[in-house]
Amino acid sequence: MSTNDWRTHNESGSKRVVVTKELPGDRWLEILTAADCRVEIGTSTEILSVEEISDKIGDQCDGVIGQLTEKWGEELFTALKNAGGKAYSNYAVGYNNVDVGVATKYGIPVGNTPGVLTDTTAEMAVSLTFSSARRVVEADAFMRAEKYHGWLPTLYLGELMKGKTVGVIGAGRIGCAYAKMMVEGFKMNVVYFDPYPNEYMENYIAAYGEFLKSQGDEPITCRRLDSVEDVLRVADVVSLHPLLDDTTFHLMNTERLSLMKDNAILINASRGPVIDEVALVEHCKTHPDFKVGLDVFEDEPLMKPGLKELPNVVIVPHIASATIWTRSGMATLAASNVAGVLNGYSAWQDPDDVLPFLGDNPPQAAPSIVNASEVGLSAYA
Ligand code: DGY
């Protein structure tokens, strides 16, 4: 990356913060400026290597906002520590690209950006579900190719979702939001697997089921099943929302794919390596009625051979959180994490309630520091 690929905001700031990519909105820059930071922003759209980021950190750097495409491990946290760095924030809610243990070893707080992308990401999972179920992308290509010669009873037959069963793997914030959308919008029954029961979701759906009953409609149900396999066997749609770690790497492999219904739909807006993509390509080839919607890929930005040729797969480039409101909100949270630590504030640590940070009088805290207690950041009182 050449020096031309960086721009500086607030030249005279006394603290130096490196932000490896341009971020949407202005609020994040105002927050860092108010914290007396000189902000150096990478303008290249190419993914930066560890060496490039390390060079940019240089001899003196107080904080960094980095991307999920960067490997924040021993090398970069050593560079940041040696440069006097005190704060790092990922510009993402997921932080599987960050070795939090290494950051903690060097006493560096690690921030993320929860809360503002829950519904946005769930909405993309819903979009992928229906694009797949109703073959929207295939039909769009057909129209553009001017192949439409008149209405036919059999043209692009898809799957009706109403009243069917949706399976959610990982019922955290996003999985729960997706389940609620599918229930309220399409009256689907929910089965889920998560190591921890989501009582809020179960009670919410039970109450909604009672409401439907009171209206003379079929009630809907929400059941936590004992295993991923149990969900795969019964669900018409399965949406994946687990964290990526050693236990969820290739969670969807040949064996588990084979448990799904032949005409089921599989959605992934979590992390690519949760699916064995080679196995998925093979499964889609041999099961033409099986449908898939993917926002994420195992070797992002690359796709496994054969994936893009499959008509039964809808693919988008990791844009589940890509709305202006959400991406600006993520920038605000990432900047507030770094500025909050540099200002000496406490950690907010209520990732379900970070919206006050988007308002005019944000709390004097760092909104989401995942290793706050480990690095000795006190909790906001
Ligand atoms: C995240 O935040 O983890 C998403 O994958 C990108 O918004």
Short mmCIF file of C-alpha atoms and ligand atoms in Angstrom, two decimals:
data_model
loop_
_atom_site.label_atom_id
_atom_site.label_comp_id
_atom_site.label_asym_id
_atom_site.label_seq_id
_atom_site.Cartn_x
_atom_site.Cartn_y
_atom_site.Cartn_z
CA MET A 1 0.00 0.00 0.00
CA SER A 2 1.47 3.36 -0.93
CA THR A 3 1.43 6.41 1.34
CA ASN A 4 -1.16 7.87 -1.06
CA ASP A 5 -3.59 5.25 0.13
CA TRP A 6 -4.01 6.94 3.52
CA ARG A 7 -5.74 10.17 4.42
CA THR A 8 -5.48 12.07 7.66
CA HIS A 9 -8.29 13.68 9.61
CA ASN A 10 -7.60 16.18 12.41
CA GLU A 11 -3.84 16.50 11.74
CA SER A 12 -3.20 18.27 15.04
CA GLY A 13 -4.70 15.57 17.31
CA SER A 14 -2.31 14.50 20.05
CA LYS A 15 -3.24 10.79 19.95
CA ARG A 16 -2.71 8.74 16.82
CA VAL A 17 -5.46 6.34 15.73
CA VAL A 18 -5.17 4.16 12.62
CA VAL A 19 -8.40 3.10 10.91
CA THR A 20 -7.64 0.55 8.24
CA LYS A 21 -10.66 1.28 5.99
CA GLU A 22 -12.96 4.19 5.20
CA LEU A 23 -16.12 3.95 7.34
CA PRO A 24 -19.56 5.38 6.56
CA GLY A 25 -20.97 8.50 8.24
CA ASP A 26 -19.26 11.40 10.04
CA ARG A 27 -20.15 10.76 13.62
CA TRP A 28 -17.25 8.37 14.20
CA LEU A 29 -14.77 11.02 13.09
CA GLU A 30 -16.37 13.59 15.37
CA ILE A 31 -16.04 11.18 18.31
CA LEU A 32 -12.35 10.56 17.63
CA THR A 33 -11.70 14.26 17.01
CA ALA A 34 -13.41 15.16 20.29
CA ALA A 35 -11.05 12.68 21.97
CA ASP A 36 -8.12 14.63 20.49
CA CYS A 37 -7.15 11.94 18.01
CA ARG A 38 -5.31 12.38 14.75
CA VAL A 39 -7.03 9.79 12.56
CA GLU A 40 -5.18 8.06 9.71
CA ILE A 41 -7.57 6.23 7.42
CA GLY A 42 -6.76 3.59 4.81
CA THR A 43 -8.50 4.49 1.55
CA SER A 44 -7.63 1.34 -0.42
CA THR A 45 -10.44 -1.16 -0.96
CA GLU A 46 -7.86 -3.98 -1.03
CA ILE A 47 -7.52 -6.13 2.07
CA LEU A 48 -4.38 -5.05 3.95
CA SER A 49 -1.76 -7.60 4.90
CA VAL A 50 -0.45 -7.97 8.44
CA GLU A 51 2.83 -6.36 7.28
CA GLU A 52 1.04 -3.34 5.81
CA ILE A 53 -0.93 -2.77 8.99
CA SER A 54 2.12 -3.30 11.14
CA ASP A 55 4.08 -0.75 9.07
CA LYS A 56 1.27 1.73 9.45
CA ILE A 57 1.12 1.27 13.20
CA GLY A 58 4.79 2.25 13.19
CA ASP A 59 6.58 3.49 16.32
CA GLN A 60 3.73 5.32 17.90
CA CYS A 61 0.04 4.50 17.72
CA ASP A 62 -2.60 4.86 20.44
CA GLY A 63 -5.39 2.85 18.93
CA VAL A 64 -6.66 1.01 15.86
CA ILE A 65 -10.03 0.31 14.29
CA GLY A 66 -9.57 -2.81 12.15
CA GLN A 67 -11.64 -5.05 9.91
CA LEU A 68 -12.91 -8.62 10.06
CA THR A 69 -10.79 -9.35 6.98
CA GLU A 70 -7.57 -8.75 8.96
CA LYS A 71 -5.79 -11.25 11.16
CA TRP A 72 -5.36 -9.60 14.53
CA GLY A 73 -3.02 -11.99 16.32
CA GLU A 74 0.41 -12.04 17.91
CA GLU A 75 2.13 -10.00 15.21
CA LEU A 76 -0.26 -7.07 15.12
CA PHE A 77 -0.89 -6.86 18.85
CA THR A 78 2.87 -6.96 19.46
CA ALA A 79 3.25 -4.09 16.98
CA LEU A 80 0.43 -2.16 18.64
CA LYS A 81 1.77 -2.78 22.13
CA ASN A 82 5.30 -1.72 21.12
CA ALA A 83 3.84 1.46 19.62
CA GLY A 84 2.19 2.32 22.94
CA GLY A 85 -1.26 1.20 21.76
CA LYS A 86 -4.03 1.12 24.32
CA ALA A 87 -7.13 0.16 22.35
CA TYR A 88 -8.30 -1.94 19.42
CA SER A 89 -11.82 -2.19 18.03
CA ASN A 90 -13.02 -4.56 15.38
CA TYR A 91 -15.47 -2.95 12.97
CA ALA A 92 -17.84 -5.94 13.34
CA VAL A 93 -19.81 -7.74 15.97
CA GLY A 94 -17.98 -11.00 15.17
CA TYR A 95 -14.36 -11.16 16.23
CA ASN A 96 -13.17 -14.60 15.17
CA ASN A 97 -10.37 -12.75 13.30
CA VAL A 98 -9.06 -11.44 16.63
CA ASP A 99 -6.95 -13.40 19.08
CA VAL A 100 -8.45 -11.86 22.18
CA GLY A 101 -6.09 -13.90 24.37
CA VAL A 102 -3.07 -12.21 22.81
CA ALA A 103 -4.62 -8.74 23.16
CA THR A 104 -5.42 -9.51 26.79
CA LYS A 105 -1.84 -10.69 27.38
CA TYR A 106 -0.69 -7.23 26.28
CA GLY A 107 -3.43 -5.50 28.28
CA ILE A 108 -5.14 -4.17 25.17
CA PRO A 109 -8.94 -3.84 25.33
CA VAL A 110 -10.75 -5.28 22.29
CA GLY A 111 -14.00 -3.71 21.14
CA ASN A 112 -16.75 -4.94 18.82
CA THR A 113 -20.00 -3.48 17.50
CA PRO A 114 -23.06 -5.41 18.71
CA GLY A 115 -26.70 -4.35 18.76
CA VAL A 116 -26.84 -2.21 15.63
CA LEU A 117 -26.69 -5.07 13.16
CA THR A 118 -29.06 -7.58 14.75
CA ASP A 119 -32.20 -6.80 12.74
CA THR A 120 -30.25 -5.80 9.64
CA THR A 121 -28.47 -9.13 9.47
CA ALA A 122 -31.66 -11.03 10.28
CA GLU A 123 -33.42 -9.17 7.46
CA MET A 124 -30.74 -10.34 5.03
CA ALA A 125 -31.19 -13.92 6.23
CA VAL A 126 -34.92 -13.49 5.53
CA SER A 127 -34.14 -12.00 2.09
CA LEU A 128 -31.90 -14.94 1.25
CA THR A 129 -34.56 -17.35 2.48
CA PHE A 130 -37.18 -15.97 0.13
CA SER A 131 -34.81 -15.35 -2.77
CA SER A 132 -33.96 -19.05 -2.51
CA ALA A 133 -37.47 -20.33 -1.85
CA ARG A 134 -38.99 -18.36 -4.73
CA ARG A 135 -36.00 -18.61 -7.07
CA VAL A 136 -35.80 -14.83 -7.49
CA VAL A 137 -32.25 -14.74 -8.83
CA GLU A 138 -32.80 -17.52 -11.38
CA ALA A 139 -36.01 -15.85 -12.56
CA ASP A 140 -34.32 -12.44 -12.79
CA ALA A 141 -31.56 -13.89 -14.99
CA PHE A 142 -34.24 -15.55 -17.16
CA MET A 143 -35.98 -12.20 -17.70
CA ARG A 144 -32.73 -10.38 -18.52
CA ALA A 145 -31.90 -13.09 -21.04
CA GLU A 146 -35.26 -12.31 -22.70
CA LYS A 147 -36.36 -15.92 -22.31
CA TYR A 148 -39.83 -15.06 -21.01
CA HIS A 149 -42.30 -15.86 -23.76
CA GLY A 150 -45.48 -15.90 -21.67
CA TRP A 151 -47.04 -17.08 -18.39
CA LEU A 152 -46.84 -20.80 -17.76
CA PRO A 153 -48.28 -22.94 -14.95
CA THR A 154 -44.90 -24.53 -14.30
CA LEU A 155 -42.51 -21.60 -14.60
CA TYR A 156 -40.08 -21.32 -11.65
CA LEU A 157 -42.04 -23.27 -9.11
CA GLY A 158 -40.69 -22.68 -5.61
CA GLU A 159 -41.60 -23.38 -2.01
CA LEU A 160 -44.39 -21.83 0.10
CA MET A 161 -43.05 -20.87 3.52
CA LYS A 162 -46.23 -20.12 5.47
CA GLY A 163 -46.91 -22.67 8.19
CA LYS A 164 -43.74 -24.65 7.59
CA THR A 165 -40.90 -25.23 10.06
CA VAL A 166 -37.89 -23.00 10.35
CA GLY A 167 -34.78 -24.26 12.09
CA VAL A 168 -32.35 -21.90 13.76
CA ILE A 169 -28.87 -23.03 14.73
CA GLY A 170 -27.52 -20.58 17.28
CA ALA A 171 -30.28 -18.61 18.98
CA GLY A 172 -28.31 -15.55 20.00
CA ARG A 173 -29.32 -12.00 19.11
CA ILE A 174 -29.40 -12.46 15.32
CA GLY A 175 -30.82 -16.00 15.31
CA CYS A 176 -33.60 -14.89 17.64
CA ALA A 177 -34.42 -11.81 15.50
CA TYR A 178 -34.58 -14.04 12.40
CA ALA A 179 -36.88 -16.54 14.16
CA LYS A 180 -39.23 -13.75 15.24
CA MET A 181 -39.37 -12.34 11.71
CA MET A 182 -40.20 -15.76 10.24
CA VAL A 183 -42.84 -16.35 12.91
CA GLU A 184 -44.54 -12.97 12.69
CA GLY A 185 -44.28 -12.60 8.96
CA PHE A 186 -44.92 -16.14 7.79
CA LYS A 187 -46.46 -17.99 10.74
CA MET A 188 -43.72 -20.60 10.74
CA ASN A 189 -43.06 -23.03 13.55
CA VAL A 190 -39.60 -22.78 15.07
CA VAL A 191 -37.19 -25.49 16.12
CA TYR A 192 -33.78 -24.47 17.31
CA PHE A 193 -30.54 -25.75 18.66
CA ASP A 194 -28.37 -23.74 20.99
CA PRO A 195 -26.37 -25.00 23.95
CA TYR A 196 -28.34 -22.48 26.03
CA PRO A 197 -32.13 -22.19 25.97
CA ASN A 198 -33.43 -18.83 24.75
CA GLU A 199 -36.33 -18.35 27.14
CA TYR A 200 -37.10 -14.89 25.84
CA MET A 201 -37.59 -16.28 22.32
CA GLU A 202 -39.61 -19.27 23.50
CA ASN A 203 -41.93 -17.09 25.60
CA TYR A 204 -42.29 -14.50 22.85
CA ILE A 205 -43.27 -17.11 20.27
CA ALA A 206 -45.58 -18.89 22.73
CA ALA A 207 -47.36 -15.58 23.40
CA TYR A 208 -47.63 -14.92 19.68
CA GLY A 209 -49.04 -18.43 19.21
CA GLU A 210 -51.70 -17.64 21.84
CA PHE A 211 -52.55 -14.45 19.99
CA LEU A 212 -52.97 -16.37 16.73
CA LYS A 213 -55.19 -18.88 18.51
CA SER A 214 -57.32 -16.05 19.87
CA GLN A 215 -57.82 -14.91 16.28
CA GLY A 216 -58.97 -18.36 15.21
CA ASP A 217 -55.66 -19.05 13.42
CA GLU A 218 -53.42 -22.07 13.76
CA PRO A 219 -51.07 -21.51 16.73
CA ILE A 220 -47.35 -21.76 16.15
CA THR A 221 -44.75 -23.40 18.35
CA CYS A 222 -41.09 -22.95 19.29
CA ARG A 223 -39.10 -25.94 20.49
CA ARG A 224 -35.47 -26.29 21.48
CA LEU A 225 -34.24 -29.66 20.20
CA ASP A 226 -31.46 -31.79 21.65
CA SER A 227 -29.05 -31.57 18.74
CA VAL A 228 -28.21 -29.88 15.44
CA GLU A 229 -29.12 -33.17 13.76
CA ASP A 230 -32.62 -33.11 15.22
CA VAL A 231 -33.18 -29.63 13.77
CA LEU A 232 -31.83 -30.61 10.34
CA ARG A 233 -34.16 -33.60 10.08
CA VAL A 234 -37.39 -31.70 10.63
CA ALA A 235 -36.84 -28.15 9.34
CA ASP A 236 -37.91 -26.87 5.93
CA VAL A 237 -35.50 -23.95 6.25
CA VAL A 238 -32.36 -23.91 8.37
CA SER A 239 -30.60 -20.65 9.13
CA LEU A 240 -27.13 -20.74 10.67
CA HIS A 241 -26.30 -18.18 13.36
CA PRO A 242 -23.56 -19.66 15.56
CA LEU A 243 -20.25 -18.03 16.45
CA LEU A 244 -17.35 -19.44 14.48
CA ASP A 245 -14.97 -21.39 16.70
CA ASP A 246 -13.43 -24.87 16.80
CA THR A 247 -16.80 -26.40 17.68
CA THR A 248 -18.66 -24.86 14.73
CA PHE A 249 -16.00 -25.11 12.01
CA HIS A 250 -17.57 -27.24 9.25
CA LEU A 251 -20.66 -27.74 11.39
CA MET A 252 -22.48 -28.38 8.12
CA ASN A 253 -20.59 -31.25 6.51
CA THR A 254 -21.56 -34.04 4.09
CA GLU A 255 -23.13 -36.11 6.82
CA ARG A 256 -25.25 -33.33 8.29
CA LEU A 257 -26.30 -32.01 4.87
CA SER A 258 -27.58 -35.47 4.05
CA LEU A 259 -29.95 -35.31 7.04
CA MET A 260 -31.81 -32.34 5.58
CA LYS A 261 -34.98 -32.68 3.51
CA ASP A 262 -34.32 -32.91 -0.22
CA ASN A 263 -36.18 -29.65 -0.83
CA ALA A 264 -34.93 -27.83 2.26
CA ILE A 265 -33.32 -24.39 2.24
CA LEU A 266 -30.03 -23.63 4.00
CA ILE A 267 -29.10 -20.04 4.87
CA ASN A 268 -25.76 -18.77 6.15
CA ALA A 269 -25.20 -15.16 7.17
CA SER A 270 -22.83 -16.02 10.05
CA ARG A 271 -19.31 -17.05 9.02
CA GLY A 272 -18.31 -19.01 5.93
CA PRO A 273 -16.29 -21.82 7.56
CA VAL A 274 -19.38 -22.98 9.47
CA ILE A 275 -20.17 -24.80 6.20
CA ASP A 276 -17.83 -27.23 4.44
CA GLU A 277 -18.27 -25.46 1.12
CA VAL A 278 -16.85 -28.33 -0.98
CA ALA A 279 -19.41 -30.68 0.60
CA LEU A 280 -22.12 -28.09 -0.03
CA VAL A 281 -21.29 -27.81 -3.74
CA GLU A 282 -21.49 -31.59 -4.05
CA HIS A 283 -24.78 -31.74 -2.14
CA CYS A 284 -26.37 -29.04 -4.32
CA LYS A 285 -25.27 -30.85 -7.47
CA THR A 286 -26.88 -34.11 -6.40
CA HIS A 287 -29.98 -32.49 -4.83
CA PRO A 288 -31.34 -30.03 -7.40
CA ASP A 289 -34.39 -29.20 -5.24
CA PHE A 290 -32.19 -28.22 -2.29
CA LYS A 291 -31.67 -24.45 -2.08
CA VAL A 292 -29.04 -22.33 -0.44
CA GLY A 293 -28.61 -18.63 0.37
CA LEU A 294 -25.09 -17.53 1.30
CA ASP A 295 -23.82 -14.17 2.52
CA VAL A 296 -20.48 -15.61 3.67
CA PHE A 297 -17.90 -18.01 2.20
CA GLU A 298 -15.34 -20.39 3.54
CA ASP A 299 -12.33 -18.74 1.84
CA GLU A 300 -13.74 -15.26 1.49
CA PRO A 301 -13.53 -13.46 -0.89
CA LEU A 302 -13.02 -16.65 -2.94
CA MET A 303 -15.68 -19.25 -3.62
CA LYS A 304 -15.05 -22.99 -3.82
CA PRO A 305 -14.99 -24.34 -7.38
CA GLY A 306 -18.44 -25.01 -8.78
CA LEU A 307 -20.38 -22.85 -6.33
CA LYS A 308 -21.12 -19.97 -8.67
CA GLU A 309 -22.32 -22.28 -11.42
CA LEU A 310 -25.10 -23.76 -9.26
CA PRO A 311 -28.60 -22.49 -10.09
CA ASN A 312 -29.95 -23.48 -6.67
CA VAL A 313 -27.58 -21.18 -4.75
CA VAL A 314 -28.07 -17.46 -4.11
CA ILE A 315 -24.82 -15.68 -3.28
CA VAL A 316 -24.17 -12.15 -2.00
CA PRO A 317 -20.83 -10.65 -0.88
CA HIS A 318 -21.03 -10.53 2.95
CA ILE A 319 -23.47 -7.62 2.98
CA ALA A 320 -25.89 -8.75 5.69
CA SER A 321 -25.13 -5.69 7.83
CA ALA A 322 -24.86 -3.33 4.87
CA THR A 323 -27.44 -0.65 5.51
CA ILE A 324 -26.44 2.97 5.96
CA TRP A 325 -27.90 3.14 9.47
CA THR A 326 -26.18 -0.04 10.63
CA ARG A 327 -22.78 0.55 9.08
CA SER A 328 -22.75 4.16 10.40
CA GLY A 329 -23.81 2.83 13.79
CA MET A 330 -21.00 0.27 13.70
CA ALA A 331 -18.56 3.10 12.96
CA THR A 332 -19.94 5.10 15.89
CA LEU A 333 -19.55 2.13 18.23
CA ALA A 334 -16.04 1.24 17.03
CA ALA A 335 -14.90 4.87 17.41
CA SER A 336 -16.58 5.09 20.83
CA ASN A 337 -14.77 1.92 21.92
CA VAL A 338 -11.37 3.35 21.01
CA ALA A 339 -12.10 6.92 22.16
CA GLY A 340 -13.70 5.62 25.36
CA VAL A 341 -10.59 3.66 26.33
CA LEU A 342 -8.25 6.54 25.34
CA ASN A 343 -10.41 8.91 27.41
CA GLY A 344 -10.06 6.60 30.41
CA TYR A 345 -13.76 5.73 30.53
CA SER A 346 -15.19 2.52 31.95
CA ALA A 347 -16.64 -0.30 29.88
CA TRP A 348 -20.39 -0.27 29.25
CA GLN A 349 -20.59 -4.01 28.62
CA ASP A 350 -24.28 -4.34 27.90
CA PRO A 351 -24.18 -5.39 24.28
CA ASP A 352 -27.96 -5.65 24.19
CA ASP A 353 -28.29 -1.98 24.99
CA VAL A 354 -25.77 0.07 23.01
CA LEU A 355 -28.29 2.34 21.27
CA PRO A 356 -27.68 5.20 23.79
CA PHE A 357 -24.29 5.58 22.09
CA LEU A 358 -26.02 6.62 18.85
CA GLY A 359 -27.90 9.47 20.57
CA ASP A 360 -26.86 13.05 21.20
CA ASN A 361 -25.62 12.57 24.76
CA PRO A 362 -23.85 9.22 24.75
CA PRO A 363 -22.77 7.66 28.05
CA GLN A 364 -19.16 8.28 29.04
CA ALA A 365 -18.17 4.67 28.51
CA ALA A 366 -16.67 2.36 25.91
CA PRO A 367 -19.79 0.62 24.51
CA SER A 368 -18.55 -2.92 23.99
CA ILE A 369 -15.18 -4.23 25.18
CA VAL A 370 -15.15 -8.02 24.99
CA ASN A 371 -12.21 -8.51 27.36
CA ALA A 372 -13.03 -5.64 29.74
CA SER A 373 -12.70 -7.56 32.99
CA GLU A 374 -9.57 -9.41 31.81
CA VAL A 375 -7.73 -6.15 31.07
CA GLY A 376 -8.99 -4.49 34.25
CA LEU A 377 -11.44 -2.00 32.72
CA SER A 378 -13.98 -1.13 35.36
CA ALA A 379 -17.69 -1.44 34.60
CA TYR A 380 -19.75 1.69 33.99
CA ALA A 381 -21.86 2.48 37.04
C1 DGY B 1 -20.06 -8.77 11.64
O1 DGY B 1 -20.23 -7.65 12.15
O2 DGY B 1 -19.55 -9.68 12.28
C2 DGY B 1 -20.55 -8.98 10.25
O3 DGY B 1 -20.13 -10.17 9.70
C3 DGY B 1 -20.22 -7.82 9.37
O4 DGY B 1 -21.05 -6.81 9.70
#
